[in-house]
Short mmCIF file of C-alpha atoms in Angstrom, two decimals:
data_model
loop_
_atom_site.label_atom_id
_atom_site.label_comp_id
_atom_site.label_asym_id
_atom_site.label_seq_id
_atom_site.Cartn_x
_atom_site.Cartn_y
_atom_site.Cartn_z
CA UNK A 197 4.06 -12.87 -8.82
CA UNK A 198 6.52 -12.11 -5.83
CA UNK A 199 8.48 -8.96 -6.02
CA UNK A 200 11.21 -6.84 -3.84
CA UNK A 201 10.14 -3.20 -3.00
CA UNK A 202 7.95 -1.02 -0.92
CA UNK A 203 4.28 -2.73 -0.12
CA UNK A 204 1.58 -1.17 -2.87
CA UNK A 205 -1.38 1.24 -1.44
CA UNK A 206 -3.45 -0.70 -3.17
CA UNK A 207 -4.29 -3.62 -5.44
CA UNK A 208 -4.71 -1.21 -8.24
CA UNK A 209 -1.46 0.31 -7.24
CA UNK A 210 0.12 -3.70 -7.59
CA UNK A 211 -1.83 -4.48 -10.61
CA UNK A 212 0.60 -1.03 -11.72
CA UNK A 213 3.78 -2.23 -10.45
CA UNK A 214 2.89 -5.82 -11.80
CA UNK A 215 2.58 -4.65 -15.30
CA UNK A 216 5.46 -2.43 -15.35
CA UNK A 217 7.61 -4.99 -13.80
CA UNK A 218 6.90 -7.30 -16.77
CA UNK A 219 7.38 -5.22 -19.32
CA UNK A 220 10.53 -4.28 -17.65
CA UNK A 221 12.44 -7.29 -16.48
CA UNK A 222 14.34 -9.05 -18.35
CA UNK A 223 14.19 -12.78 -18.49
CA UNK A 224 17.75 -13.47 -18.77
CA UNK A 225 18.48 -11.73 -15.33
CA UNK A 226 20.02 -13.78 -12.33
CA UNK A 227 17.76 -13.87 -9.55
CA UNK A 228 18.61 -11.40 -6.84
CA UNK A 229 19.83 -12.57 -3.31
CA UNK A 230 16.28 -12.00 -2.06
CA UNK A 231 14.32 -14.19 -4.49
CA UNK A 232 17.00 -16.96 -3.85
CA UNK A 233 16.49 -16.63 -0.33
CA UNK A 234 12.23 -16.82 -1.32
CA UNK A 235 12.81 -19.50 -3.50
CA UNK A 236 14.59 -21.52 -1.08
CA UNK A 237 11.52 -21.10 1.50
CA UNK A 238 8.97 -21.87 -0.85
CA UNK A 239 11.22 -25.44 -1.69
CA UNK A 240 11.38 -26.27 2.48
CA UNK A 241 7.74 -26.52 2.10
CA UNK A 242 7.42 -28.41 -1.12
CA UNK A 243 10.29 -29.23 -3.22
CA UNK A 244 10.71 -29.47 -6.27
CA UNK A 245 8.55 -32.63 -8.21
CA UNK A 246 11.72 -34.11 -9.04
CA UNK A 247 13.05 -34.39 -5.86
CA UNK A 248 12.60 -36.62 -2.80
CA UNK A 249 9.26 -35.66 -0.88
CA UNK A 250 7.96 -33.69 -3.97
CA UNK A 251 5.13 -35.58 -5.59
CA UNK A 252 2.72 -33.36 -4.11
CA UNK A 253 4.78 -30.27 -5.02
CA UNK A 254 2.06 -27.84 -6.69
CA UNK A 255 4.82 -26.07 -8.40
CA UNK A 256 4.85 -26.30 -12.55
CA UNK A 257 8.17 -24.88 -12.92
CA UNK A 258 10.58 -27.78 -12.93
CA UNK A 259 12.99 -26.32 -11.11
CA UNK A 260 11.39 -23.29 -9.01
CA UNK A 261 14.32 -21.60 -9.55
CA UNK A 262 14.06 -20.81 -13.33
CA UNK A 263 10.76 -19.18 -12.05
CA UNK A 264 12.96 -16.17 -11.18
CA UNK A 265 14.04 -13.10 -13.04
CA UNK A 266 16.09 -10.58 -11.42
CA UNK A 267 14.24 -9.24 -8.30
CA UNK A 268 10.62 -10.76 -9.50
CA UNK A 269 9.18 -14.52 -9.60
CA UNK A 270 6.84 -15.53 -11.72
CA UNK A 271 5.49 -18.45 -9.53
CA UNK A 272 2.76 -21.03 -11.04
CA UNK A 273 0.93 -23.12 -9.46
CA UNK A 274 -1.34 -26.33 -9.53
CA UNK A 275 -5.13 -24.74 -8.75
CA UNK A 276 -5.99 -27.73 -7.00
CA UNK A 277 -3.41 -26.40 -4.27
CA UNK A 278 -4.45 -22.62 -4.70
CA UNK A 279 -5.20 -22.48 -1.03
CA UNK A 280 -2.23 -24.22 0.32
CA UNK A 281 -0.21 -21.97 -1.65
CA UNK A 282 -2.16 -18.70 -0.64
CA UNK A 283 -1.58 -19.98 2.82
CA UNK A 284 1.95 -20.58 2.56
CA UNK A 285 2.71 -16.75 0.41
CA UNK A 286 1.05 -14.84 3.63
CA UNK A 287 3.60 -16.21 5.80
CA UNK A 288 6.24 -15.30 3.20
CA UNK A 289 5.10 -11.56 2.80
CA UNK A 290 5.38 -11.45 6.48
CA UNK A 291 8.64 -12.96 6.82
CA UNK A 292 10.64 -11.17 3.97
CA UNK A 293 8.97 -8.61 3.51
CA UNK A 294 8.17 -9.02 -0.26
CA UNK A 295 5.18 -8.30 -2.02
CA UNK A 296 2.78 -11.20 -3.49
CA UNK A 297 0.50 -10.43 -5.82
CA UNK A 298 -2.04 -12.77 -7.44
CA UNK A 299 -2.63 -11.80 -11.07
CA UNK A 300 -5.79 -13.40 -11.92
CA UNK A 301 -7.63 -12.03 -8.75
CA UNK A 302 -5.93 -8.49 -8.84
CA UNK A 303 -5.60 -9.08 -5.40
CA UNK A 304 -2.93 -8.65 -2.95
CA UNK A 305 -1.76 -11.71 -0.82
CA UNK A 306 -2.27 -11.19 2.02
CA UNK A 307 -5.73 -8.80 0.88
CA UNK A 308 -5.02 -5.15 1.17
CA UNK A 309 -7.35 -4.91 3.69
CA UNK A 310 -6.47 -7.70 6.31
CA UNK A 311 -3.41 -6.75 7.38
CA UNK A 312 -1.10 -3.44 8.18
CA UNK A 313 0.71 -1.96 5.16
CA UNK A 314 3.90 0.55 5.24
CA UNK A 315 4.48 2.41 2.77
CA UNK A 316 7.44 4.66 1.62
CA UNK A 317 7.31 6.78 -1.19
CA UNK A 318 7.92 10.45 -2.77
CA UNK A 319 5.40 12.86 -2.78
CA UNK A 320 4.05 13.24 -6.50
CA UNK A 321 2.88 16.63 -8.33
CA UNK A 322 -0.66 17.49 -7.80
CA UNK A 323 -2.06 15.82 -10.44
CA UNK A 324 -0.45 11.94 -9.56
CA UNK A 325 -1.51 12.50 -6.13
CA UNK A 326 -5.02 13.43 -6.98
CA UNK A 327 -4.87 9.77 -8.92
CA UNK A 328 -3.30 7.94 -6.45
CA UNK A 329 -5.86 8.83 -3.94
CA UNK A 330 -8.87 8.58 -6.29
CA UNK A 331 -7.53 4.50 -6.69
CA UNK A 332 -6.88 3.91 -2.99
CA UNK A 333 -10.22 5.86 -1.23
CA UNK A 334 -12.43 3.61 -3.86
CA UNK A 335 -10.64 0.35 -3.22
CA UNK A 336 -11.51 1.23 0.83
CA UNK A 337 -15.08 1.56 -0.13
CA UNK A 338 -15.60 -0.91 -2.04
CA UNK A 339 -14.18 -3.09 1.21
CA UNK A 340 -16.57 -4.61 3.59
CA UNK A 341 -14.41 -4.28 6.45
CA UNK A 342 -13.53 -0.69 8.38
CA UNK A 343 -9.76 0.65 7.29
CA UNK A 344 -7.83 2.95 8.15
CA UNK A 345 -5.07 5.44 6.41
CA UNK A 346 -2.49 7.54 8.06
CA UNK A 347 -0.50 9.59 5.54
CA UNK A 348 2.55 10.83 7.38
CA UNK A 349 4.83 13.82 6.10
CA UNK A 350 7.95 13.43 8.44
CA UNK A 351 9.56 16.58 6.99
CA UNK A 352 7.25 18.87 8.61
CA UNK A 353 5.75 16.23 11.53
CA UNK A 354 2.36 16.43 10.10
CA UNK A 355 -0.34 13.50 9.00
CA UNK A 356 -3.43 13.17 7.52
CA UNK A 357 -5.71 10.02 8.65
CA UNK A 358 -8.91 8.83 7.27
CA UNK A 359 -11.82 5.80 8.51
CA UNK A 360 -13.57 4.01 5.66
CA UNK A 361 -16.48 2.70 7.68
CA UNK A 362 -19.88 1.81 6.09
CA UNK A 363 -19.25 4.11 3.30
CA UNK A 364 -18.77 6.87 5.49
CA UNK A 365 -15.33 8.93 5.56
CA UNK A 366 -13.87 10.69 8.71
CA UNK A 367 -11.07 12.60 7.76
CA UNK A 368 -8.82 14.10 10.44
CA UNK A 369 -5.80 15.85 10.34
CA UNK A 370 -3.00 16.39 13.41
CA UNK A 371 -3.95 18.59 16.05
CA UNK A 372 -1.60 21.69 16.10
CA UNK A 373 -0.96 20.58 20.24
CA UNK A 374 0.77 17.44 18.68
CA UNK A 375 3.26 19.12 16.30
CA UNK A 376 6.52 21.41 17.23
CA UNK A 377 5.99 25.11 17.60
CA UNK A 378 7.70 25.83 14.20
CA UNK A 379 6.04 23.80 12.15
CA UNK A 380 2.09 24.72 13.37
CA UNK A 381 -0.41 26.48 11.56
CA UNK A 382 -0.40 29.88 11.03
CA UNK A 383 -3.38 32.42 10.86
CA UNK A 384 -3.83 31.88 7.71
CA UNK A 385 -3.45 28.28 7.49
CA UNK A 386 -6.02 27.99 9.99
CA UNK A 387 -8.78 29.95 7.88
CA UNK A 388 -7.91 27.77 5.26
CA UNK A 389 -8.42 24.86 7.37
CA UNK A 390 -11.74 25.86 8.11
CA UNK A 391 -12.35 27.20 4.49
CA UNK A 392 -12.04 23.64 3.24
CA UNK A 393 -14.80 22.11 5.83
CA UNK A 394 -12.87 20.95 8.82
CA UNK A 395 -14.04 21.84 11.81
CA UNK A 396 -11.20 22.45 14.67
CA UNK A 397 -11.21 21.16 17.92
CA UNK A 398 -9.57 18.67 20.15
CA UNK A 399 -7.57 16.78 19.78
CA UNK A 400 -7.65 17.14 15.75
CA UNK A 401 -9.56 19.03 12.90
CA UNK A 402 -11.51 16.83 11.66
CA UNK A 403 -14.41 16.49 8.65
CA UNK A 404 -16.92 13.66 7.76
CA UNK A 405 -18.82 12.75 4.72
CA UNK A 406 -21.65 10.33 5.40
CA UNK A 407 -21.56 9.28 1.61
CA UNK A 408 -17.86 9.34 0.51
CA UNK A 409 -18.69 7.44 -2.92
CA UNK A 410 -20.85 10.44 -4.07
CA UNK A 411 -18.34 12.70 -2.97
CA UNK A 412 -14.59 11.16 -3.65
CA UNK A 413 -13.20 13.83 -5.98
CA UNK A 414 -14.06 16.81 -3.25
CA UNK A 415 -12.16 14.43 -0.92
CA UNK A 416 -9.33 13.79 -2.83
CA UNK A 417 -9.17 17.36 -3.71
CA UNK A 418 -9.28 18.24 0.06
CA UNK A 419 -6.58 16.04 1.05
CA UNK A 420 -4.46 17.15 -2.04
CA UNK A 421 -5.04 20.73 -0.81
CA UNK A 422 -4.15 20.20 2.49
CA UNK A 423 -0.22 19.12 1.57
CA UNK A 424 0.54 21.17 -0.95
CA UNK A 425 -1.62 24.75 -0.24
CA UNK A 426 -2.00 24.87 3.62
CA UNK A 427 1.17 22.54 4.70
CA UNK A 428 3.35 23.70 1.53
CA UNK A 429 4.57 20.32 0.52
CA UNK A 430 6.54 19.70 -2.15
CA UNK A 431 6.73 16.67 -5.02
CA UNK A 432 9.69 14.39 -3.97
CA UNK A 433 9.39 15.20 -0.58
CA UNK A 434 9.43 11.58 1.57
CA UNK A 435 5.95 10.18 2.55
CA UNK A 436 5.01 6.89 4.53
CA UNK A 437 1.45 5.84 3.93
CA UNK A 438 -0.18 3.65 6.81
CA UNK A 439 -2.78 1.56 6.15
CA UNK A 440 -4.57 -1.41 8.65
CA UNK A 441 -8.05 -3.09 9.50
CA UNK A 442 -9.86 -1.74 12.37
CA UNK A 443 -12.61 -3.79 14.47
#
């Protein structure tokens, strides 16, 4: 399934949007200028079955474009040419910007761990963040590759970054050197800062939890804490969520 809007967090974030967007779309809608523009792409490579140079064309739908609903596309393929197609959707999520999500795996395409995601969201009450993080810190450890996350709150010029390495968790949070003189810590933000485990020092304050598994709801509730108690965030304020490979 190929869809227009931000990049998920997560494949359990996707495997969200995915169901949502089919309960929601309608099948009678006109695909959007976007999916047109995707569908066209996908038909440079292999056209259509009934069409000059399409006998090896892996796609069922007869023609692609009746695969398309609106601003999703439901695209099936032959399994004998899963890879090819795999192949072909990474260099479509790069170029358009879309998101590809294979339903069967649950996976993202490309994975979410193999290439640098950008996220854009709202910031949600307590509570939704506290699930949201839960979902994305246990799809990092269960990954055998190093990641990391940057969550950036451009309102107040302030991030929070963690390393999934191992099944250790390094959690660090900006440096008060690196943010404008009105919006750094006060005294009391400090001793909170140091109340919930960081230790401060240079260049950020930073905490580590050798076994992150056995400890991922005090981690979530630390980084929950840290937006909305010590920074004073606010639900619906903008957020951009970085996440990338390291090594």
């Amino acid at each position: 399934m190929i869809w227009e809007g931000p990049q998920p967090l997560s494949n359990a974030h996707a495997s969200s949007d995915y169901q949502r967007l089919r309960a929601e779309n309608p099948s009678s809608a006109d695909p959007t200028r976007r999916m047109r523009t995707v569908i066209d792409a996908l038909l440079r490579i292999y056209p259509d079955r009934d069409r000059s140079g399409g006998s090896n064309s892996p796609w069922i739908d007869i023609p692609l474009i009746n695969s398309a609903r609106g601003s999703v596309i439901y695209l099936r393929s032959e399994e004998s040419m899963a890879h090819k197609v795999r192949d072909l959707l990474i260099s479509i999520n790069a170029d358009m910007s879309v998101v590809v999500f294979d339903p069967q795996k649950g996976d993202l395409v490309p994975p979410a761990g193999a290439v640098e995601r950008i996220t854009k969201f709202q910031l949600p009450p307590p509570g939704g963040l506290n699930v949201h993080l839960g979902a994305v810190l246990a799809e990092d450890l269960a990954g055998s590759r190093p990641e990391v996350t940057i969550l950036e709150h451009p309102d107040s010029c302030f991030y929070l970054q963690w390393l999934v390495e191992g099944g250790s968790l390094t959690l660090e949070a900006q440096s008060e050197s690196r943010i404008p003189m009105e919006h750094r810590l006060t005294a009391d933000q400090r001793e909170q800062m140091l109340s919930l485990g960081f230790q401060s020092g240079d260049p950020n304050w930073r905490q580590v939890w050798s076994d992150a598994n056995a400890n991922l709801d005090d981690i979530v509730k630390v980084v929950t804490r840290v937006f909305y108690e010590v920074r004073g965030a606010e639900p619906g304020q903008a957020m951009v969520a970085h996440r990338f490979p390291v090594g």
